[in-house]
């Protein structure tokens, strides 16, 4: 399914020809073009002379979301492939995608998206060590896999789980697409729908993957070459606000904080989408964020020693110390396993590394994690330092006790790049 609005004929043709030339013929049931009310109806109509190509034309401008729903609804095949209208699929692009869906139809898969140069139209390989990410304003960005994630990828053909898909190019089982509620058809023109479908897929029982063996080039443009009847910003706000209101639960407050212009804006009726979420018994947004996907778990190491928690007789909460690292089969012992979360907490189950007095040498404690007003529990990774955000001091160790019985206590101190006691390695698994 390829939707387009005023696409150049040459790029549209490049997209379709590449699909025809580089896909085993029996794997294409049909190529459905949805002309989203382009100025020249011939763009689409003439292409329908090509074998397997069908042309649908909207009677008014609908935007890519409703256009894709249109295309999907008429599609007869069991698996849907969505492409933008300015792509070039590469050799053997489709099989690795279909294979993943054949094995498990709840997977929603994307190719690695290569770059078609905007000025020369040359095909340029992109990094395959990327996955989709976003910030609280619901702005999409590519994210490098961490060095730990890369180190673990011994097999470069292995799928990359991604929190979000870029949205233009993906393959999904048709029955699964329908079951999950297609798209939110009250979203207009462009934007935001990739968050909506990504949150929905994960929260309602599916998964999203980027498949490194499949590559498709796409022209990334600097700005939209078409008009937004309601204005670009208004449309983006409407679409992302619908996403936040339906899917983000209490975390929508972060969206509004990051995008104050969205407050009080009309966004239409979301009842049917809220009901869809109920009917599908989807997980909470917190579940999605807490999914290992969005945070890193592993050891926090200083040379051969690791940050550890242990219960103490006379104290209610476990205490912290530095002890020899314990690993078995590549996984760390539970007492040495820490999670670095999306909101900069370093946590172990419900407990977080916290500092309540902001002086040099103040102790670092474990205390119950707080969802908000938690500046005392926020840590930033700055090189090999772990910086306590409220004090701007760094996680440090100090030796206490006599030489026989000495232990290391965890404190914060002014950051010093040369202090070995402030160097931490977060060995995330
Ligand atoms: N599109 C559409 N109707 C619209 C806007 C966009 O059919 O009102 C098509 C567009 O021609 C393209 C796809 O939707 O094939 C995605 O849009 P675009 O490439 O502009 O988005 P980007 O890739 O820049 O995010
Ligand atoms: Mn595009």
Coordinates of C-alpha atoms and ligand atoms in Angstrom, one line a residue:
X1 CA 0.0 0.0 0.0
X2 CA 1.6 3.2 -1.2
X3 CA -0.2 6.5 -0.4
X4 CA 0.8 9.8 -1.9
X5 CA -0.1 13.4 -2.3
X6 CA 1.5 15.2 -5.2
X7 CA 4.5 12.9 -5.4
X8 CA 6.9 13.5 -8.4
X9 CA 6.1 11.0 -11.1
X10 CA 9.8 10.0 -11.3
X11 CA 10.1 9.1 -7.6
X12 CA 6.7 7.4 -7.6
X13 CA 7.8 5.3 -10.6
X14 CA 11.1 4.5 -9.0
X15 CA 9.3 3.1 -5.9
X16 CA 7.0 0.9 -7.9
X17 CA 9.6 -0.3 -10.4
X18 CA 12.0 -1.3 -7.6
X19 CA 9.2 -3.3 -6.0
X20 CA 8.5 -5.1 -9.2
X21 CA 12.1 -5.7 -10.1
X22 CA 13.3 -6.8 -6.7
X23 CA 10.4 -8.9 -5.3
X24 CA 9.7 -12.5 -6.2
X25 CA 6.6 -12.1 -8.3
X26 CA 4.5 -14.6 -6.4
X27 CA 4.9 -12.6 -3.2
X28 CA 3.2 -9.6 -4.6
X29 CA -0.6 -9.9 -4.7
X30 CA -1.1 -6.3 -5.7
X31 CA 0.3 -2.9 -5.4
X32 CA -2.3 -0.5 -4.2
X33 CA -1.7 3.1 -4.8
X34 CA -3.8 5.6 -2.9
X35 CA -3.8 9.0 -4.5
X36 CA -4.6 11.4 -1.7
X37 CA -6.3 13.9 -4.0
X38 CA -3.2 14.9 -5.8
X39 CA -3.6 17.9 -8.3
X40 CA -3.2 15.6 -11.3
X41 CA -5.3 12.5 -11.2
X42 CA -3.3 11.0 -14.1
X43 CA -0.3 10.4 -11.8
X44 CA -2.1 7.5 -10.3
X45 CA -4.4 6.5 -13.2
X46 CA -1.7 6.0 -15.7
X47 CA 0.3 3.8 -13.3
X48 CA -2.6 1.4 -13.0
X49 CA -1.7 0.2 -16.5
X50 CA 1.3 -1.6 -14.9
X51 CA 0.7 -5.2 -14.0
X52 CA -0.8 -5.7 -10.5
X53 CA -1.0 -2.0 -9.8
X54 CA -4.4 -0.7 -8.6
X55 CA -5.2 2.9 -8.1
X56 CA -7.6 4.4 -5.6
X57 CA -8.2 8.1 -5.5
X58 CA -9.6 10.1 -2.6
X59 CA -12.4 12.5 -3.4
X60 CA -10.8 15.0 -1.0
X61 CA -7.6 15.3 0.8
X62 CA -7.6 12.9 3.8
X63 CA -4.0 12.6 4.9
X64 CA -1.8 9.6 5.0
X65 CA -3.5 7.9 7.9
X66 CA -7.0 7.6 6.5
X67 CA -5.4 6.9 3.1
X68 CA -3.5 3.9 4.4
X69 CA -6.7 2.6 6.1
X70 CA -8.4 2.9 2.7
X71 CA -5.7 0.9 1.0
X72 CA -5.5 -1.7 3.7
X73 CA -9.3 -2.2 3.6
X74 CA -9.3 -3.1 -0.1
X75 CA -6.2 -5.2 0.1
X76 CA -6.8 -8.8 -0.6
X77 CA -3.6 -10.4 0.6
X78 CA -3.0 -11.6 4.1
X79 CA 0.0 -9.4 4.8
X80 CA 0.2 -5.7 4.3
X81 CA 3.3 -3.7 3.3
X82 CA 3.2 0.0 3.7
X83 CA 5.7 2.1 1.8
X84 CA 6.2 5.9 1.2
X85 CA 5.9 7.0 -2.4
X86 CA 9.6 8.0 -2.7
X87 CA 11.4 4.8 -1.9
X88 CA 13.7 2.3 -3.6
X89 CA 13.5 -1.2 -2.2
X90 CA 16.8 -3.1 -2.2
X91 CA 17.6 -6.6 -3.2
X92 CA 15.9 -9.3 -1.2
X93 CA 14.1 -6.7 0.9
X94 CA 10.8 -8.5 1.4
X95 CA 11.6 -12.1 2.4
X96 CA 13.3 -11.4 5.7
X97 CA 10.3 -9.3 6.7
X98 CA 7.7 -11.9 5.7
X99 CA 9.7 -14.6 7.5
X100 CA 9.4 -12.9 10.8
X101 CA 5.6 -12.5 10.4
X102 CA 5.2 -16.1 9.3
X103 CA 6.9 -17.2 12.5
X104 CA 4.8 -14.9 14.7
X105 CA 2.1 -12.7 13.2
X106 CA 2.0 -10.4 16.1
X107 CA 5.4 -9.0 15.0
X108 CA 5.3 -5.7 13.2
X109 CA 8.5 -5.3 11.2
X110 CA 10.5 -2.6 9.5
X111 CA 13.5 -2.7 7.2
X112 CA 16.6 -0.7 7.8
X113 CA 15.8 2.6 6.2
X114 CA 18.6 3.7 3.9
X115 CA 19.0 7.2 2.6
X116 CA 18.1 8.4 -0.9
X117 CA 20.0 11.7 -1.2
X118 CA 17.6 14.6 -1.4
X119 CA 19.7 16.5 -4.0
X120 CA 21.3 13.7 -6.1
X121 CA 18.8 10.9 -5.5
X122 CA 21.9 8.6 -4.9
X123 CA 21.2 5.6 -2.7
X124 CA 23.3 5.7 0.5
X125 CA 23.5 3.0 3.1
X126 CA 22.4 4.0 6.6
X127 CA 23.7 2.6 9.9
X128 CA 22.0 -0.6 11.0
X129 CA 22.8 0.0 14.6
X130 CA 19.9 2.3 15.2
X131 CA 16.4 1.9 16.6
X132 CA 13.5 4.3 17.0
X133 CA 13.2 6.6 19.9
X134 CA 11.3 9.7 21.0
X135 CA 11.2 12.5 23.6
X136 CA 8.3 13.6 25.7
X137 CA 7.1 16.1 23.1
X138 CA 6.5 13.1 20.9
X139 CA 9.2 13.9 18.5
X140 CA 10.7 10.9 16.7
X141 CA 14.5 10.4 16.6
X142 CA 16.9 7.6 15.7
X143 CA 18.8 6.3 18.6
X144 CA 22.2 4.6 18.5
X145 CA 22.3 1.2 20.1
X146 CA 24.4 1.4 23.3
X147 CA 27.9 0.0 23.2
X148 CA 26.6 -2.8 25.4
X149 CA 23.7 -3.6 23.0
X150 CA 26.1 -3.5 20.1
X151 CA 28.6 -5.8 21.9
X152 CA 25.8 -8.3 22.5
X153 CA 24.8 -8.3 18.8
X154 CA 27.2 -11.1 17.8
X155 CA 24.9 -12.0 14.9
X156 CA 24.4 -8.8 12.8
X157 CA 21.3 -10.4 11.1
X158 CA 19.4 -10.5 14.4
X159 CA 16.3 -8.4 14.5
X160 CA 16.5 -5.2 16.6
X161 CA 13.6 -4.7 18.9
X162 CA 12.5 -1.1 18.7
X163 CA 10.2 1.0 21.0
X164 CA 8.9 3.0 18.0
X165 CA 8.9 2.6 14.3
X166 CA 9.6 5.5 12.0
X167 CA 6.2 4.8 10.6
X168 CA 6.4 5.0 6.8
X169 CA 7.8 1.6 5.9
X170 CA 6.6 -1.5 7.7
X171 CA 4.9 -4.9 7.2
X172 CA 2.1 -6.2 9.3
X173 CA -0.3 -9.2 9.2
X174 CA -3.6 -7.9 7.9
X175 CA -5.7 -9.7 10.4
X176 CA -3.5 -8.4 13.2
X177 CA -3.7 -4.9 11.8
X178 CA -7.5 -5.1 11.8
X179 CA -7.6 -6.7 15.3
X180 CA -5.4 -4.0 16.7
X181 CA -7.7 -1.2 15.4
X182 CA -5.9 -0.3 12.1
X183 CA -5.1 3.4 12.7
X184 CA -6.9 6.2 14.5
X185 CA -9.0 7.5 11.6
X186 CA -9.5 10.9 13.2
X187 CA -5.8 11.8 12.7
X188 CA -5.2 14.2 9.8
X189 CA -2.6 14.6 7.1
X190 CA 0.7 13.5 8.6
X191 CA 2.4 12.9 11.9
X192 CA 1.9 11.2 15.3
X193 CA 0.4 8.0 13.9
X194 CA 3.7 6.2 14.3
X195 CA 3.6 6.8 18.1
X196 CA 0.0 5.7 18.2
X197 CA 0.5 2.5 16.3
X198 CA 3.8 1.7 18.1
X199 CA 2.4 2.2 21.6
X200 CA -0.6 0.2 20.6
X201 CA 1.4 -2.7 19.2
X202 CA 3.5 -3.1 22.2
X203 CA 0.9 -2.4 24.8
X204 CA -1.7 -4.7 23.2
X205 CA 0.4 -7.8 22.8
X206 CA 2.6 -7.4 19.8
X207 CA 6.2 -6.3 19.1
X208 CA 8.1 -4.0 16.8
X209 CA 11.4 -5.0 15.1
X210 CA 13.9 -3.6 12.6
X211 CA 15.2 -6.4 10.4
X212 CA 18.8 -5.7 9.4
X213 CA 18.7 -8.0 6.4
X214 CA 16.0 -5.9 4.8
X215 CA 16.9 -2.6 3.4
X216 CA 14.8 0.1 1.7
X217 CA 15.9 3.5 0.6
X218 CA 13.8 6.6 1.4
X219 CA 14.0 10.2 0.5
X220 CA 14.3 12.1 3.8
X221 CA 13.1 15.6 3.2
X222 CA 13.9 18.8 5.1
X223 CA 10.3 20.0 5.0
X224 CA 6.9 18.9 3.9
X225 CA 6.5 19.6 0.2
X226 CA 2.7 19.9 0.6
X227 CA 0.1 22.0 2.4
X228 CA -1.5 21.2 5.7
X229 CA -5.0 22.6 5.4
X230 CA -5.1 23.2 9.2
X231 CA -1.5 24.2 9.5
X232 CA 1.5 21.9 10.2
X233 CA 1.8 22.6 14.0
X234 CA -1.9 22.3 14.7
X235 CA -2.2 19.0 12.9
X236 CA 0.9 17.6 14.7
X237 CA -0.6 18.7 18.0
X238 CA -4.0 17.2 17.3
X239 CA -2.5 13.9 16.3
X240 CA 0.0 13.6 19.1
X241 CA -2.5 14.9 21.6
X242 CA -4.9 12.1 20.6
X243 CA -2.1 9.6 21.1
X244 CA -1.1 11.0 24.5
X245 CA -4.8 11.1 25.7
X246 CA -5.6 7.6 24.6
X247 CA -2.3 5.8 25.4
X248 CA 0.0 7.6 27.8
X249 CA -2.1 7.5 31.0
X250 CA -0.5 9.7 33.8
X251 CA 2.6 10.1 31.6
X252 CA 0.7 12.5 29.4
X253 CA 1.6 15.2 31.9
X254 CA 5.2 14.9 30.5
X255 CA 3.9 15.4 27.0
X256 CA 2.0 18.5 28.1
X257 CA 5.1 19.8 30.0
X258 CA 7.2 19.3 26.9
X259 CA 4.6 20.7 24.5
X260 CA 2.7 23.4 26.4
X261 CA 1.0 24.5 23.2
X262 CA -1.0 21.3 23.2
X263 CA -2.8 22.3 26.4
X264 CA -6.4 23.2 25.9
X265 CA -6.3 22.4 22.1
X266 CA -9.3 20.7 20.6
X267 CA -8.5 17.1 19.5
X268 CA -11.8 15.6 18.7
X269 CA -13.5 12.6 20.3
X270 CA -11.4 9.8 21.5
X271 CA -14.1 7.6 22.9
X272 CA -13.9 4.8 20.3
X273 CA -10.1 4.6 20.7
X274 CA -10.4 4.5 24.5
X275 CA -12.9 1.7 24.1
X276 CA -10.6 -0.1 21.7
X277 CA -7.9 -0.1 24.3
X278 CA -10.3 -1.5 26.9
X279 CA -11.6 -4.1 24.6
X280 CA -8.1 -5.3 23.7
X281 CA -7.1 -5.3 27.4
X282 CA -3.9 -3.5 26.6
X283 CA -1.2 -2.9 29.2
X284 CA -0.6 0.4 30.8
X285 CA 1.8 3.0 29.5
X286 CA 3.9 2.4 32.6
X287 CA 4.2 -1.2 31.6
X288 CA 5.5 -0.1 28.2
X289 CA 8.1 2.2 29.7
X290 CA 9.1 -0.4 32.3
X291 CA 9.6 -2.9 29.6
X292 CA 13.2 -3.7 29.4
X293 CA 13.3 -2.1 26.0
X294 CA 13.4 1.4 27.3
X295 CA 15.8 1.0 30.1
X296 CA 19.0 -0.7 30.8
X297 CA 19.8 -3.3 33.4
X298 CA 23.1 -4.5 34.6
X299 CA 26.0 -4.0 36.9
X300 CA 27.5 -0.7 38.1
X301 CA 31.2 -1.5 38.4
X302 CA 34.3 0.2 39.7
X303 CA 37.3 -1.8 38.6
X304 CA 36.6 -5.4 40.0
X305 CA 33.9 -4.3 42.4
X306 CA 30.2 -3.8 42.0
X307 CA 27.6 -1.7 43.6
X308 CA 25.6 -4.0 45.8
X309 CA 22.6 -3.8 48.1
X310 CA 22.2 -6.0 51.2
X311 CA 19.8 -6.3 54.0
X312 CA 21.0 -5.2 57.4
X313 CA 19.8 -6.4 60.8
X314 CA 19.2 -3.0 62.3
X315 CA 17.9 -1.1 59.4
X316 CA 14.6 -1.3 57.6
X317 CA 16.0 -0.6 54.1
X318 CA 18.9 -2.5 52.5
X319 CA 22.2 -0.7 52.6
X320 CA 24.7 -0.1 49.8
X321 CA 28.3 -1.2 49.5
X322 CA 30.9 -2.0 47.0
X323 CA 31.8 -5.7 46.7
X324 CA 33.5 -8.0 44.3
X325 CA 31.4 -8.4 41.2
X326 CA 29.5 -11.7 41.0
X327 CA 28.6 -12.9 37.5
X328 CA 27.3 -16.2 36.4
X329 CA 26.7 -17.0 32.7
X330 CA 26.9 -13.3 31.9
X331 CA 24.2 -12.2 34.2
X332 CA 24.9 -10.4 37.4
X333 CA 23.6 -11.5 40.8
X334 CA 20.3 -9.9 41.8
X335 CA 21.9 -7.8 44.6
X336 CA 24.2 -6.3 42.0
X337 CA 21.7 -5.7 39.3
X338 CA 20.6 -2.1 38.7
X339 CA 18.3 -0.5 36.3
X340 CA 18.8 2.9 34.7
X341 CA 15.4 4.2 33.9
X342 CA 13.9 6.6 31.4
X343 CA 13.6 9.2 34.1
X344 CA 17.2 8.9 35.3
X345 CA 16.6 6.8 38.3
X346 CA 19.0 4.1 39.3
X347 CA 16.7 1.5 40.8
X348 CA 16.5 -2.0 42.2
X349 CA 12.8 -3.1 42.2
X350 CA 11.0 -0.4 44.1
X351 CA 14.1 1.2 45.6
X352 CA 16.2 4.0 44.2
X353 CA 19.7 5.5 44.8
X354 CA 18.9 8.7 46.6
X355 CA 20.8 11.5 48.3
X356 CA 18.9 13.8 50.7
X357 CA 21.7 16.2 51.9
X358 CA 23.6 18.0 49.3
X359 CA 27.0 18.4 50.8
X360 CA 30.3 16.9 49.8
X361 CA 30.5 13.5 51.4
X362 CA 26.7 13.1 51.8
X363 CA 25.7 9.5 51.9
X364 CA 23.9 7.7 49.1
X365 CA 21.0 5.7 50.3
X366 CA 18.4 3.3 49.0
X367 CA 14.9 4.6 49.5
X368 CA 11.5 4.0 47.8
X369 CA 11.4 5.3 44.3
X370 CA 9.1 8.3 43.7
X371 CA 7.3 9.0 40.5
X372 CA 7.5 12.8 40.8
X373 CA 9.3 15.4 42.8
X374 CA 12.2 13.0 42.7
X375 CA 15.2 15.3 42.0
X376 CA 17.1 13.6 44.9
X377 CA 16.9 10.3 42.9
X378 CA 18.0 11.5 39.5
X379 CA 21.4 10.6 38.1
X380 CA 23.0 11.5 34.8
X381 CA 25.6 9.5 32.9
X382 CA 28.4 11.9 32.1
X383 CA 31.3 9.9 30.6
X384 CA 32.3 7.5 33.3
X385 CA 30.7 9.7 36.0
X386 CA 27.3 9.2 37.5
X387 CA 26.2 12.7 38.3
X388 CA 23.6 13.4 41.0
X389 CA 21.4 15.9 39.2
X390 CA 20.2 17.9 42.2
X391 CA 23.7 18.5 43.7
X392 CA 25.7 18.3 40.5
X393 CA 28.1 16.1 42.6
X394 CA 29.3 12.7 41.5
X395 CA 28.8 9.2 42.8
X396 CA 32.0 8.4 44.8
X397 CA 33.2 5.9 47.4
X398 CA 35.0 6.5 50.6
X399 CA 36.8 3.9 52.7
X400 CA 35.8 3.8 56.3
X401 CA 37.0 1.7 59.3
X402 CA 40.5 0.4 60.0
X403 CA 42.6 -1.4 57.5
X404 CA 41.5 -4.9 58.5
X405 CA 37.8 -4.2 58.6
X406 CA 37.5 -1.5 56.0
X407 CA 34.4 -1.1 53.9
X408 CA 33.6 1.3 51.1
X409 CA 30.7 3.6 51.6
X410 CA 28.8 5.4 48.9
X411 CA 28.8 9.1 48.9
X412 CA 28.6 12.1 46.6
X413 CA 31.5 14.5 46.1
X414 CA 32.4 17.3 43.8
X415 CA 33.2 15.7 40.4
X416 CA 36.8 15.2 39.6
X417 CA 37.7 13.7 36.3
X418 CA 40.9 12.1 37.7
X419 CA 39.4 10.5 40.8
X420 CA 39.4 6.7 40.3
X421 CA 36.8 6.4 43.0
X422 CA 34.3 8.3 40.8
X423 CA 34.7 6.1 37.7
X424 CA 31.8 3.8 37.0
X425 CA 31.2 1.4 34.3
X426 CA 27.6 0.6 33.7
X427 CA 27.8 -2.9 32.3
X428 CA 24.3 -3.3 31.0
X429 CA 23.1 -6.7 29.8
Ligands
LIG1 N1 1.0 11.6 2.2 C1 -0.3 11.4 1.8 N2 -1.2 12.4 2.2 C2 -0.8 13.5 2.9 C3 0.5 13.6 3.3 C4 1.4 12.6 3.0 O1 -0.7 10.4 1.2 O2 -1.7 14.3 3.2 C5 1.9 10.5 1.8 C6 3.2 11.0 1.2 O3 3.1 11.3 -0.2 C7 4.2 9.9 1.5 C8 3.7 9.4 2.8 O4 2.3 9.8 3.0 O5 4.1 8.9 0.6 C9 4.5 9.9 4.0 O6 4.6 11.3 4.0 P1 6.0 12.0 3.9 O7 6.9 11.3 3.1 O8 5.8 13.5 3.6 O9 6.4 11.8 5.4 P2 8.0 11.7 6.0 O10 8.6 10.5 5.3 O11 8.7 13.0 5.6 O12 7.8 11.5 7.5
LIG2 MN1 8.6 10.0 3.3

